[in-house]
JSON list of C-alpha atoms in Angstrom, two decimals:
[
{"chain": "A", "resi": 1, "resn": "MET", "atom": "CA", "xyz": [93.92, 83.41, 117.69]},
{"chain": "A", "resi": 2, "resn": "ASP", "atom": "CA", "xyz": [91.02, 85.86, 116.25]},
{"chain": "A", "resi": 3, "resn": "SER", "atom": "CA", "xyz": [92.12, 89.19, 114.70]},
{"chain": "A", "resi": 4, "resn": "LYS", "atom": "CA", "xyz": [91.37, 90.92, 117.83]},
{"chain": "A", "resi": 5, "resn": "GLY", "atom": "CA", "xyz": [94.24, 88.99, 119.79]},
{"chain": "A", "resi": 6, "resn": "CYS", "atom": "CA", "xyz": [96.53, 90.14, 116.79]},
{"chain": "A", "resi": 7, "resn": "LEU", "atom": "CA", "xyz": [95.39, 93.87, 117.15]},
{"chain": "A", "resi": 8, "resn": "GLU", "atom": "CA", "xyz": [95.99, 94.18, 120.98]},
{"chain": "A", "resi": 9, "resn": "PRO", "atom": "CA", "xyz": [99.32, 95.71, 120.96]},
{"chain": "A", "resi": 10, "resn": "MET", "atom": "CA", "xyz": [97.86, 98.27, 118.46]},
{"chain": "A", "resi": 11, "resn": "PRO", "atom": "CA", "xyz": [98.74, 101.37, 120.82]},
{"chain": "A", "resi": 12, "resn": "LEU", "atom": "CA", "xyz": [102.11, 100.30, 120.96]},
{"chain": "A", "resi": 13, "resn": "LEU", "atom": "CA", "xyz": [102.25, 99.86, 117.04]},
{"chain": "A", "resi": 14, "resn": "VAL", "atom": "CA", "xyz": [100.99, 103.42, 116.74]},
{"chain": "A", "resi": 15, "resn": "SER", "atom": "CA", "xyz": [103.51, 104.61, 119.36]},
{"chain": "A", "resi": 16, "resn": "ALA", "atom": "CA", "xyz": [105.92, 103.14, 117.27]},
{"chain": "A", "resi": 17, "resn": "ILE", "atom": "CA", "xyz": [105.03, 104.74, 114.06]},
{"chain": "A", "resi": 18, "resn": "GLU", "atom": "CA", "xyz": [104.50, 108.06, 115.95]},
{"chain": "A", "resi": 19, "resn": "LEU", "atom": "CA", "xyz": [108.02, 107.83, 117.37]},
{"chain": "A", "resi": 20, "resn": "SER", "atom": "CA", "xyz": [109.87, 107.05, 114.46]},
{"chain": "A", "resi": 21, "resn": "LEU", "atom": "CA", "xyz": [108.04, 109.60, 112.14]},
{"chain": "A", "resi": 22, "resn": "GLY", "atom": "CA", "xyz": [107.42, 112.30, 114.35]},
{"chain": "A", "resi": 23, "resn": "VAL", "atom": "CA", "xyz": [103.67, 112.63, 113.21]},
{"chain": "A", "resi": 24, "resn": "VAL", "atom": "CA", "xyz": [100.53, 112.03, 115.26]},
{"chain": "A", "resi": 25, "resn": "CYS", "atom": "CA", "xyz": [98.52, 109.12, 114.27]},
{"chain": "A", "resi": 26, "resn": "ASP", "atom": "CA", "xyz": [94.66, 110.07, 114.38]},
{"chain": "A", "resi": 27, "resn": "PHE", "atom": "CA", "xyz": [93.38, 107.20, 112.01]},
{"chain": "A", "resi": 28, "resn": "LYS", "atom": "CA", "xyz": [91.53, 109.74, 109.68]},
{"chain": "A", "resi": 29, "resn": "PRO", "atom": "CA", "xyz": [92.42, 109.03, 105.92]},
{"chain": "A", "resi": 30, "resn": "GLU", "atom": "CA", "xyz": [94.14, 112.42, 105.51]},
{"chain": "A", "resi": 31, "resn": "SER", "atom": "CA", "xyz": [97.11, 111.14, 107.80]},
{"chain": "A", "resi": 32, "resn": "LEU", "atom": "CA", "xyz": [97.69, 108.23, 105.24]},
{"chain": "A", "resi": 33, "resn": "LYS", "atom": "CA", "xyz": [99.48, 111.15, 102.92]},
{"chain": "A", "resi": 34, "resn": "VAL", "atom": "CA", "xyz": [101.27, 112.45, 105.88]},
{"chain": "A", "resi": 35, "resn": "ILE", "atom": "CA", "xyz": [102.64, 108.93, 106.81]},
{"chain": "A", "resi": 36, "resn": "GLU", "atom": "CA", "xyz": [103.57, 108.13, 102.98]},
{"chain": "A", "resi": 37, "resn": "THR", "atom": "CA", "xyz": [105.70, 111.39, 102.90]},
{"chain": "A", "resi": 38, "resn": "GLU", "atom": "CA", "xyz": [107.32, 110.63, 106.10]},
{"chain": "A", "resi": 39, "resn": "ILE", "atom": "CA", "xyz": [108.14, 107.15, 105.23]},
{"chain": "A", "resi": 40, "resn": "ASN", "atom": "CA", "xyz": [109.53, 108.38, 101.96]},
{"chain": "A", "resi": 41, "resn": "ARG", "atom": "CA", "xyz": [111.69, 111.16, 104.10]},
{"chain": "A", "resi": 42, "resn": "VAL", "atom": "CA", "xyz": [112.71, 108.47, 106.68]},
{"chain": "A", "resi": 43, "resn": "TYR", "atom": "CA", "xyz": [113.01, 105.37, 104.93]},
{"chain": "A", "resi": 44, "resn": "PRO", "atom": "CA", "xyz": [114.79, 105.49, 101.39]},
{"chain": "A", "resi": 45, "resn": "ILE", "atom": "CA", "xyz": [113.68, 103.05, 98.64]},
{"chain": "A", "resi": 46, "resn": "GLY", "atom": "CA", "xyz": [115.85, 99.92, 98.87]},
{"chain": "A", "resi": 47, "resn": "ASN", "atom": "CA", "xyz": [115.95, 100.00, 102.75]},
{"chain": "A", "resi": 48, "resn": "GLU", "atom": "CA", "xyz": [114.89, 96.52, 103.76]},
{"chain": "A", "resi": 49, "resn": "PRO", "atom": "CA", "xyz": [111.88, 96.81, 106.22]},
{"chain": "A", "resi": 50, "resn": "MET", "atom": "CA", "xyz": [111.84, 94.90, 109.46]},
{"chain": "A", "resi": 51, "resn": "LEU", "atom": "CA", "xyz": [108.51, 92.71, 109.64]},
{"chain": "A", "resi": 52, "resn": "SER", "atom": "CA", "xyz": [107.50, 94.85, 113.00]},
{"chain": "A", "resi": 53, "resn": "THR", "atom": "CA", "xyz": [107.62, 98.10, 110.76]},
{"chain": "A", "resi": 54, "resn": "ILE", "atom": "CA", "xyz": [105.58, 96.66, 107.82]},
{"chain": "A", "resi": 55, "resn": "ILE", "atom": "CA", "xyz": [103.09, 95.23, 110.90]},
{"chain": "A", "resi": 56, "resn": "SER", "atom": "CA", "xyz": [102.85, 98.79, 112.52]},
{"chain": "A", "resi": 57, "resn": "TYR", "atom": "CA", "xyz": [101.95, 100.59, 109.21]},
{"chain": "A", "resi": 58, "resn": "GLY", "atom": "CA", "xyz": [99.69, 97.81, 107.91]},
{"chain": "A", "resi": 59, "resn": "VAL", "atom": "CA", "xyz": [97.56, 97.51, 111.17]},
{"chain": "A", "resi": 60, "resn": "TYR", "atom": "CA", "xyz": [97.39, 101.34, 111.07]},
{"chain": "A", "resi": 61, "resn": "LEU", "atom": "CA", "xyz": [96.18, 101.38, 107.45]},
{"chain": "A", "resi": 62, "resn": "GLY", "atom": "CA", "xyz": [93.47, 98.71, 108.24]},
{"chain": "A", "resi": 63, "resn": "GLU", "atom": "CA", "xyz": [92.15, 100.58, 111.21]},
{"chain": "A", "resi": 64, "resn": "VAL", "atom": "CA", "xyz": [92.05, 103.76, 109.14]},
{"chain": "A", "resi": 65, "resn": "PHE", "atom": "CA", "xyz": [89.33, 101.68, 107.00]},
{"chain": "A", "resi": 66, "resn": "VAL", "atom": "CA", "xyz": [87.81, 100.11, 110.33]},
{"chain": "A", "resi": 67, "resn": "ARG", "atom": "CA", "xyz": [87.44, 103.41, 111.96]},
{"chain": "A", "resi": 68, "resn": "ASN", "atom": "CA", "xyz": [86.18, 105.28, 108.94]},
{"chain": "A", "resi": 69, "resn": "VAL", "atom": "CA", "xyz": [84.14, 103.12, 106.59]},
{"chain": "A", "resi": 70, "resn": "PRO", "atom": "CA", "xyz": [80.70, 102.01, 107.69]},
{"chain": "A", "resi": 71, "resn": "GLY", "atom": "CA", "xyz": [80.82, 98.27, 107.65]},
{"chain": "A", "resi": 72, "resn": "ALA", "atom": "CA", "xyz": [84.55, 97.83, 107.68]},
{"chain": "A", "resi": 73, "resn": "SER", "atom": "CA", "xyz": [86.12, 95.28, 110.21]},
{"chain": "A", "resi": 74, "resn": "TRP", "atom": "CA", "xyz": [88.82, 93.00, 110.70]},
{"chain": "A", "resi": 75, "resn": "GLY", "atom": "CA", "xyz": [88.39, 89.71, 108.99]},
{"chain": "A", "resi": 76, "resn": "PRO", "atom": "CA", "xyz": [89.20, 86.55, 111.09]},
{"chain": "A", "resi": 77, "resn": "TYR", "atom": "CA", "xyz": [92.82, 85.61, 111.12]},
{"chain": "A", "resi": 78, "resn": "THR", "atom": "CA", "xyz": [93.77, 82.14, 110.69]},
{"chain": "A", "resi": 79, "resn": "GLY", "atom": "CA", "xyz": [97.13, 82.20, 112.10]},
{"chain": "A", "resi": 80, "resn": "ASP", "atom": "CA", "xyz": [99.30, 81.20, 109.18]},
{"chain": "A", "resi": 81, "resn": "ASP", "atom": "CA", "xyz": [100.62, 84.28, 108.32]},
{"chain": "A", "resi": 82, "resn": "LEU", "atom": "CA", "xyz": [100.35, 87.96, 109.61]},
{"chain": "A", "resi": 83, "resn": "LEU", "atom": "CA", "xyz": [100.33, 89.49, 106.13]},
{"chain": "A", "resi": 84, "resn": "ASP", "atom": "CA", "xyz": [97.29, 87.74, 105.45]},
{"chain": "A", "resi": 85, "resn": "LEU", "atom": "CA", "xyz": [95.39, 89.75, 108.18]},
{"chain": "A", "resi": 86, "resn": "ASP", "atom": "CA", "xyz": [92.64, 91.32, 106.29]},
{"chain": "A", "resi": 87, "resn": "ILE", "atom": "CA", "xyz": [89.76, 93.92, 106.36]},
{"chain": "A", "resi": 88, "resn": "ARG", "atom": "CA", "xyz": [86.52, 93.46, 104.89]},
{"chain": "A", "resi": 89, "resn": "ILE", "atom": "CA", "xyz": [83.78, 95.73, 104.04]},
{"chain": "A", "resi": 90, "resn": "ASP", "atom": "CA", "xyz": [80.40, 94.77, 103.10]},
{"chain": "A", "resi": 91, "resn": "ARG", "atom": "CA", "xyz": [77.80, 96.80, 101.05]},
{"chain": "A", "resi": 92, "resn": "LYS", "atom": "CA", "xyz": [74.66, 95.84, 99.33]},
{"chain": "A", "resi": 93, "resn": "GLU", "atom": "CA", "xyz": [76.03, 95.89, 95.92]},
{"chain": "A", "resi": 94, "resn": "HIS", "atom": "CA", "xyz": [79.56, 95.47, 96.49]},
{"chain": "A", "resi": 95, "resn": "SER", "atom": "CA", "xyz": [82.04, 94.12, 99.10]},
{"chain": "A", "resi": 96, "resn": "PHE", "atom": "CA", "xyz": [85.98, 94.18, 99.59]},
{"chain": "A", "resi": 97, "resn": "VAL", "atom": "CA", "xyz": [88.55, 92.29, 101.16]},
{"chain": "A", "resi": 98, "resn": "GLY", "atom": "CA", "xyz": [91.88, 94.04, 101.47]},
{"chain": "A", "resi": 99, "resn": "TYR", "atom": "CA", "xyz": [95.31, 93.05, 102.69]},
{"chain": "A", "resi": 100, "resn": "PRO", "atom": "CA", "xyz": [96.70, 96.21, 104.48]},
{"chain": "A", "resi": 101, "resn": "LEU", "atom": "CA", "xyz": [99.98, 94.81, 105.49]},
{"chain": "A", "resi": 102, "resn": "LYS", "atom": "CA", "xyz": [100.66, 93.30, 101.89]},
{"chain": "A", "resi": 103, "resn": "ARG", "atom": "CA", "xyz": [99.65, 96.88, 100.67]},
{"chain": "A", "resi": 104, "resn": "VAL", "atom": "CA", "xyz": [102.35, 98.46, 102.92]},
{"chain": "A", "resi": 105, "resn": "LEU", "atom": "CA", "xyz": [105.08, 96.18, 101.93]},
{"chain": "A", "resi": 106, "resn": "ASP", "atom": "CA", "xyz": [103.99, 96.84, 98.36]},
{"chain": "A", "resi": 107, "resn": "PHE", "atom": "CA", "xyz": [104.27, 100.52, 98.97]},
{"chain": "A", "resi": 108, "resn": "TRP", "atom": "CA", "xyz": [107.53, 99.93, 100.77]},
{"chain": "A", "resi": 109, "resn": "PHE", "atom": "CA", "xyz": [109.26, 98.85, 97.52]},
{"chain": "A", "resi": 110, "resn": "ASP", "atom": "CA", "xyz": [106.89, 100.84, 94.94]},
{"chain": "A", "resi": 111, "resn": "ARG", "atom": "CA", "xyz": [106.42, 104.07, 96.13]},
{"chain": "A", "resi": 112, "resn": "SER", "atom": "CA", "xyz": [104.02, 104.62, 93.48]},
{"chain": "A", "resi": 113, "resn": "LEU", "atom": "CA", "xyz": [101.45, 102.37, 95.25]},
{"chain": "A", "resi": 114, "resn": "ALA", "atom": "CA", "xyz": [100.19, 105.19, 97.52]},
{"chain": "A", "resi": 115, "resn": "LEU", "atom": "CA", "xyz": [98.44, 104.24, 100.68]},
{"chain": "A", "resi": 116, "resn": "SER", "atom": "CA", "xyz": [95.94, 107.02, 100.37]},
{"chain": "A", "resi": 117, "resn": "VAL", "atom": "CA", "xyz": [95.21, 106.30, 96.73]},
{"chain": "A", "resi": 118, "resn": "TYR", "atom": "CA", "xyz": [94.73, 102.76, 97.71]},
{"chain": "A", "resi": 119, "resn": "TYR", "atom": "CA", "xyz": [92.19, 103.81, 100.50]},
{"chain": "A", "resi": 120, "resn": "GLN", "atom": "CA", "xyz": [90.32, 106.21, 98.25]},
{"chain": "A", "resi": 121, "resn": "MET", "atom": "CA", "xyz": [90.21, 103.83, 95.16]},
{"chain": "A", "resi": 122, "resn": "ASN", "atom": "CA", "xyz": [88.62, 101.22, 97.25]},
{"chain": "A", "resi": 123, "resn": "LEU", "atom": "CA", "xyz": [86.01, 103.52, 98.71]},
{"chain": "A", "resi": 124, "resn": "ASP", "atom": "CA", "xyz": [85.15, 104.82, 95.06]},
{"chain": "A", "resi": 125, "resn": "MET", "atom": "CA", "xyz": [84.66, 101.07, 94.13]},
{"chain": "A", "resi": 126, "resn": "LEU", "atom": "CA", "xyz": [82.32, 100.32, 97.24]},
{"chain": "A", "resi": 127, "resn": "ASP", "atom": "CA", "xyz": [80.34, 103.47, 96.07]},
{"chain": "A", "resi": 128, "resn": "GLY", "atom": "CA", "xyz": [80.30, 102.57, 92.49]},
{"chain": "A", "resi": 129, "resn": "VAL", "atom": "CA", "xyz": [82.21, 105.68, 91.32]},
{"chain": "A", "resi": 130, "resn": "ILE", "atom": "CA", "xyz": [84.97, 103.24, 89.46]},
{"chain": "A", "resi": 131, "resn": "GLN", "atom": "CA", "xyz": [84.31, 99.76, 88.42]},
{"chain": "A", "resi": 132, "resn": "PRO", "atom": "CA", "xyz": [86.41, 96.90, 89.26]},
{"chain": "A", "resi": 133, "resn": "GLU", "atom": "CA", "xyz": [88.17, 95.39, 86.22]},
{"chain": "A", "resi": 134, "resn": "ALA", "atom": "CA", "xyz": [86.30, 92.36, 84.78]},
{"chain": "A", "resi": 135, "resn": "SER", "atom": "CA", "xyz": [87.94, 89.21, 85.12]},
{"chain": "A", "resi": 136, "resn": "SER", "atom": "CA", "xyz": [88.92, 87.55, 81.86]},
{"chain": "A", "resi": 137, "resn": "ALA", "atom": "CA", "xyz": [87.66, 83.86, 81.77]}
]
């Protein structure tokens, strides 16, 4: 199954977010802060998430990239693990592969890993504003 097949239920996933948090999901980057605030309000730290909840928020985070960042797209889905569903952004000098569902799972257990910061940090790296850490050899 390709990533498009995985994303077919997106309207239902977004509706689930809107119903559970009482917010409107407009896929704008600013909405990520609202979602973070509401997750903190509705789901206390230590609350074990259901996989469907992580999928809903992760697909939303990925779609914020896809709808707002030129060149962003969902990567091919191998069918092994939904948490491996990725987004890809290619620019002349930089490229990015991100795992929005994994990022939401990280945020769930460590609220300092803000989704809005993740979004902006990756844009800044793509634009050369900040440099990625050099890998140690």
